[in-house]
């Protein structure tokens, strides 16, 4: 079995992966099982060490490289988070079309590739993650790397018309053909990628083989999952989860709780969600005093103007709703800007009769899956999920809503409040069975099997032809 090399912007918490979530657990388990290397940015822009720092963590290694402040500004703050992130989430209005950022992004991808290349073994399997490293595989190939290299995109892939607005979009897509396997969250993301290749780059598609720029690769949808049974057990049995659930139930004093958990990000549809809750209280007076909406939204990228403005907007909306509808013994909206430990979140999910997950655009959304996994099968809550979240394709039993339609979301909340126990149980069981089948281990194993078994055969066939 070949050694596995994981490449991501930040190196996962190997020593306490379970605290960080199912994705880290799945990758660490694979690295430990076969020996491996996890490589990425150190998180440091001040202490400029020479070269790559490698440390041993049991059977696997961690390798990290520093960035200069200028590299961080152009690669991370610039191209990754001011260009790719908004554009891939269809926010052209927030995209910074600055070619300087792309040059910085390309240089950092080349820097990281040159740091990894001397550490590679001939039979390594390399798995690169997310939009920070679209150009990484091509940089490795330019250095002479011939190993199997796969790439998985954790965020949505945009339509050809949207992607074409980005300067250097052609170079980005060309670089993706240095990989042997491309993985996307949903079949729709895969379709948009193939559409771009055919319409904009003159390539062609045959099944899951995509040919362009003189190379044929495998491109498929690999929807990411969670550790379903592990999270369910945590919610039901861990002391921290039970304590948080009991605390929440006491504070509710017989009322129902609706929960949303999201990073503070303009892709999550939080202002629209707050407005939908206000519309519920206005249209359905019976919800007043009976429903508490808990929104947990830890601050992210607080140095970006768009995020600061959104936080101010949400604080204004929550204050308005509580001032307009609140009573001395009932606060309708509890809005919290700090993160909670996963065990505590599991308890809060289990205490919530409704999960409100309505992003404007999302690659997958694992919160929706964790909410379902945390439920009590005897008395499960109801998931309301945006039709623009990748998770909706795996979770058709959720109540699907258009997050832009404030009234539709309000009506869905009212529907969920009065849904019968029988229907809630039927929806939950179907959702839970699907989450168990397509869990994070299945996602990991499916991708690696394609990269390690199908891709080499395909490359050998290409060479012989």
PDB file of C-alpha atoms in Angstrom, residues 207-308:
ATOM      1  CA  UNK A 207     -18.782   9.346 -19.098  1.00  0.00           C
ATOM      2  CA  UNK A 208     -16.515  10.395 -16.238  1.00  0.00           C
ATOM      3  CA  UNK A 209     -13.533  10.939 -18.574  1.00  0.00           C
ATOM      4  CA  UNK A 210     -12.927  14.588 -19.392  1.00  0.00           C
ATOM      5  CA  UNK A 211     -10.443  15.477 -22.119  1.00  0.00           C
ATOM      6  CA  UNK A 212      -8.906  18.900 -22.681  1.00  0.00           C
ATOM      7  CA  UNK A 213      -5.493  20.540 -23.076  1.00  0.00           C
ATOM      8  CA  UNK A 214      -4.073  17.262 -24.387  1.00  0.00           C
ATOM      9  CA  UNK A 215      -4.930  15.264 -21.274  1.00  0.00           C
ATOM     10  CA  UNK A 216      -7.784  13.048 -20.069  1.00  0.00           C
ATOM     11  CA  UNK A 217      -8.717  12.922 -16.392  1.00  0.00           C
ATOM     12  CA  UNK A 218     -11.403  11.304 -14.239  1.00  0.00           C
ATOM     13  CA  UNK A 219     -13.980  13.737 -12.835  1.00  0.00           C
ATOM     14  CA  UNK A 220     -16.741  12.590 -10.473  1.00  0.00           C
ATOM     15  CA  UNK A 221     -19.020  13.720  -7.667  1.00  0.00           C
ATOM     16  CA  UNK A 222     -17.968  12.445  -4.245  1.00  0.00           C
ATOM     17  CA  UNK A 223     -20.432  13.976  -1.751  1.00  0.00           C
ATOM     18  CA  UNK A 224     -18.728  14.381   1.601  1.00  0.00           C
ATOM     19  CA  UNK A 225     -20.383  12.911   4.682  1.00  0.00           C
ATOM     20  CA  UNK A 226     -19.946  12.872   8.445  1.00  0.00           C
ATOM     21  CA  UNK A 227     -19.135  10.204  11.017  1.00  0.00           C
ATOM     22  CA  UNK A 228     -22.869   9.577  11.362  1.00  0.00           C
ATOM     23  CA  UNK A 229     -22.913   6.856  13.995  1.00  0.00           C
ATOM     24  CA  UNK A 230     -20.101   8.455  15.968  1.00  0.00           C
ATOM     25  CA  UNK A 231     -21.870  11.817  16.097  1.00  0.00           C
ATOM     26  CA  UNK A 232     -25.179  10.184  17.009  1.00  0.00           C
ATOM     27  CA  UNK A 233     -23.485   8.364  19.869  1.00  0.00           C
ATOM     28  CA  UNK A 234     -21.819  11.558  21.026  1.00  0.00           C
ATOM     29  CA  UNK A 235     -25.151  13.408  21.095  1.00  0.00           C
ATOM     30  CA  UNK A 236     -26.908  10.642  23.009  1.00  0.00           C
ATOM     31  CA  UNK A 237     -24.218   9.490  25.405  1.00  0.00           C
ATOM     32  CA  UNK A 238     -21.459  12.025  25.991  1.00  0.00           C
ATOM     33  CA  UNK A 239     -21.593  13.873  29.286  1.00  0.00           C
ATOM     34  CA  UNK A 240     -20.892  17.261  27.665  1.00  0.00           C
ATOM     35  CA  UNK A 241     -23.733  16.832  25.170  1.00  0.00           C
ATOM     36  CA  UNK A 242     -26.205  15.727  27.831  1.00  0.00           C
ATOM     37  CA  UNK A 243     -25.230  18.601  30.083  1.00  0.00           C
ATOM     38  CA  UNK A 244     -25.704  21.129  27.249  1.00  0.00           C
ATOM     39  CA  UNK A 245     -29.032  19.588  26.242  1.00  0.00           C
ATOM     40  CA  UNK A 246     -30.356  19.705  29.801  1.00  0.00           C
ATOM     41  CA  UNK A 247     -29.165  23.289  30.200  1.00  0.00           C
ATOM     42  CA  UNK A 248     -30.943  24.283  26.987  1.00  0.00           C
ATOM     43  CA  UNK A 249     -34.174  22.538  27.981  1.00  0.00           C
ATOM     44  CA  UNK A 250     -34.202  24.271  31.366  1.00  0.00           C
ATOM     45  CA  UNK A 251     -33.687  27.677  29.769  1.00  0.00           C
ATOM     46  CA  UNK A 252     -36.517  27.097  27.271  1.00  0.00           C
ATOM     47  CA  UNK A 253     -39.085  26.438  30.036  1.00  0.00           C
ATOM     48  CA  UNK A 254     -41.321  24.317  27.837  1.00  0.00           C
ATOM     49  CA  UNK A 255     -40.826  26.268  24.630  1.00  0.00           C
ATOM     50  CA  UNK A 256     -39.514  24.781  21.395  1.00  0.00           C
ATOM     51  CA  UNK A 257     -36.062  25.703  20.100  1.00  0.00           C
ATOM     52  CA  UNK A 258     -35.014  26.248  16.489  1.00  0.00           C
ATOM     53  CA  UNK A 259     -31.279  26.268  15.805  1.00  0.00           C
ATOM     54  CA  UNK A 260     -28.920  27.502  13.116  1.00  0.00           C
ATOM     55  CA  UNK A 261     -25.133  27.070  13.257  1.00  0.00           C
ATOM     56  CA  UNK A 262     -23.003  28.803  10.647  1.00  0.00           C
ATOM     57  CA  UNK A 263     -19.777  30.692  10.270  1.00  0.00           C
ATOM     58  CA  UNK A 264     -20.457  34.412  10.015  1.00  0.00           C
ATOM     59  CA  UNK A 265     -20.276  34.507   6.226  1.00  0.00           C
ATOM     60  CA  UNK A 266     -22.301  36.235   3.519  1.00  0.00           C
ATOM     61  CA  UNK A 267     -22.897  32.883   1.787  1.00  0.00           C
ATOM     62  CA  UNK A 268     -24.951  31.554   4.717  1.00  0.00           C
ATOM     63  CA  UNK A 269     -28.066  33.671   4.183  1.00  0.00           C
ATOM     64  CA  UNK A 270     -28.255  34.879   7.781  1.00  0.00           C
ATOM     65  CA  UNK A 271     -29.936  38.254   7.156  1.00  0.00           C
ATOM     66  CA  UNK A 272     -32.582  36.526   5.055  1.00  0.00           C
ATOM     67  CA  UNK A 273     -32.999  33.907   7.780  1.00  0.00           C
ATOM     68  CA  UNK A 274     -33.539  36.553  10.451  1.00  0.00           C
ATOM     69  CA  UNK A 275     -36.099  38.251   8.222  1.00  0.00           C
ATOM     70  CA  UNK A 276     -37.896  34.938   7.701  1.00  0.00           C
ATOM     71  CA  UNK A 277     -38.117  34.470  11.465  1.00  0.00           C
ATOM     72  CA  UNK A 278     -39.569  37.957  11.801  1.00  0.00           C
ATOM     73  CA  UNK A 279     -42.068  37.128   9.062  1.00  0.00           C
ATOM     74  CA  UNK A 280     -43.057  33.983  10.993  1.00  0.00           C
ATOM     75  CA  UNK A 281     -43.769  36.014  14.139  1.00  0.00           C
ATOM     76  CA  UNK A 282     -45.765  38.510  12.094  1.00  0.00           C
ATOM     77  CA  UNK A 283     -47.787  36.001  10.048  1.00  0.00           C
ATOM     78  CA  UNK A 284     -48.255  33.387  12.770  1.00  0.00           C
ATOM     79  CA  UNK A 285     -48.892  35.036  16.158  1.00  0.00           C
ATOM     80  CA  UNK A 286     -49.238  31.590  17.777  1.00  0.00           C
ATOM     81  CA  UNK A 287     -45.438  31.242  17.449  1.00  0.00           C
ATOM     82  CA  UNK A 288     -44.905  34.194  19.776  1.00  0.00           C
ATOM     83  CA  UNK A 289     -43.798  33.075  23.191  1.00  0.00           C
ATOM     84  CA  UNK A 290     -43.652  29.453  21.990  1.00  0.00           C
ATOM     85  CA  UNK A 291     -40.523  29.328  19.798  1.00  0.00           C
ATOM     86  CA  UNK A 292     -36.961  30.435  20.511  1.00  0.00           C
ATOM     87  CA  UNK A 293     -34.542  30.808  17.610  1.00  0.00           C
ATOM     88  CA  UNK A 294     -30.894  30.170  18.565  1.00  0.00           C
ATOM     89  CA  UNK A 295     -28.399  31.303  15.937  1.00  0.00           C
ATOM     90  CA  UNK A 296     -24.746  30.496  16.574  1.00  0.00           C
ATOM     91  CA  UNK A 297     -22.479  32.366  14.152  1.00  0.00           C
ATOM     92  CA  UNK A 298     -18.778  32.500  15.091  1.00  0.00           C
ATOM     93  CA  UNK A 299     -16.975  35.420  13.511  1.00  0.00           C
ATOM     94  CA  UNK A 300     -14.781  34.588  10.520  1.00  0.00           C
ATOM     95  CA  UNK A 301     -12.514  36.834   8.458  1.00  0.00           C
ATOM     96  CA  UNK A 302     -13.296  39.791  10.672  1.00  0.00           C
ATOM     97  CA  UNK A 303     -10.749  41.924   8.848  1.00  0.00           C
ATOM     98  CA  UNK A 304     -12.809  41.862   5.617  1.00  0.00           C
ATOM     99  CA  UNK A 305     -15.174  44.818   5.205  1.00  0.00           C
ATOM    100  CA  UNK A 306     -18.068  42.730   3.865  1.00  0.00           C
ATOM    101  CA  UNK A 307     -17.998  40.576   7.004  1.00  0.00           C
ATOM    102  CA  UNK A 308     -17.872  43.543   9.351  1.00  0.00           C
TER     103      UNK A 308
END
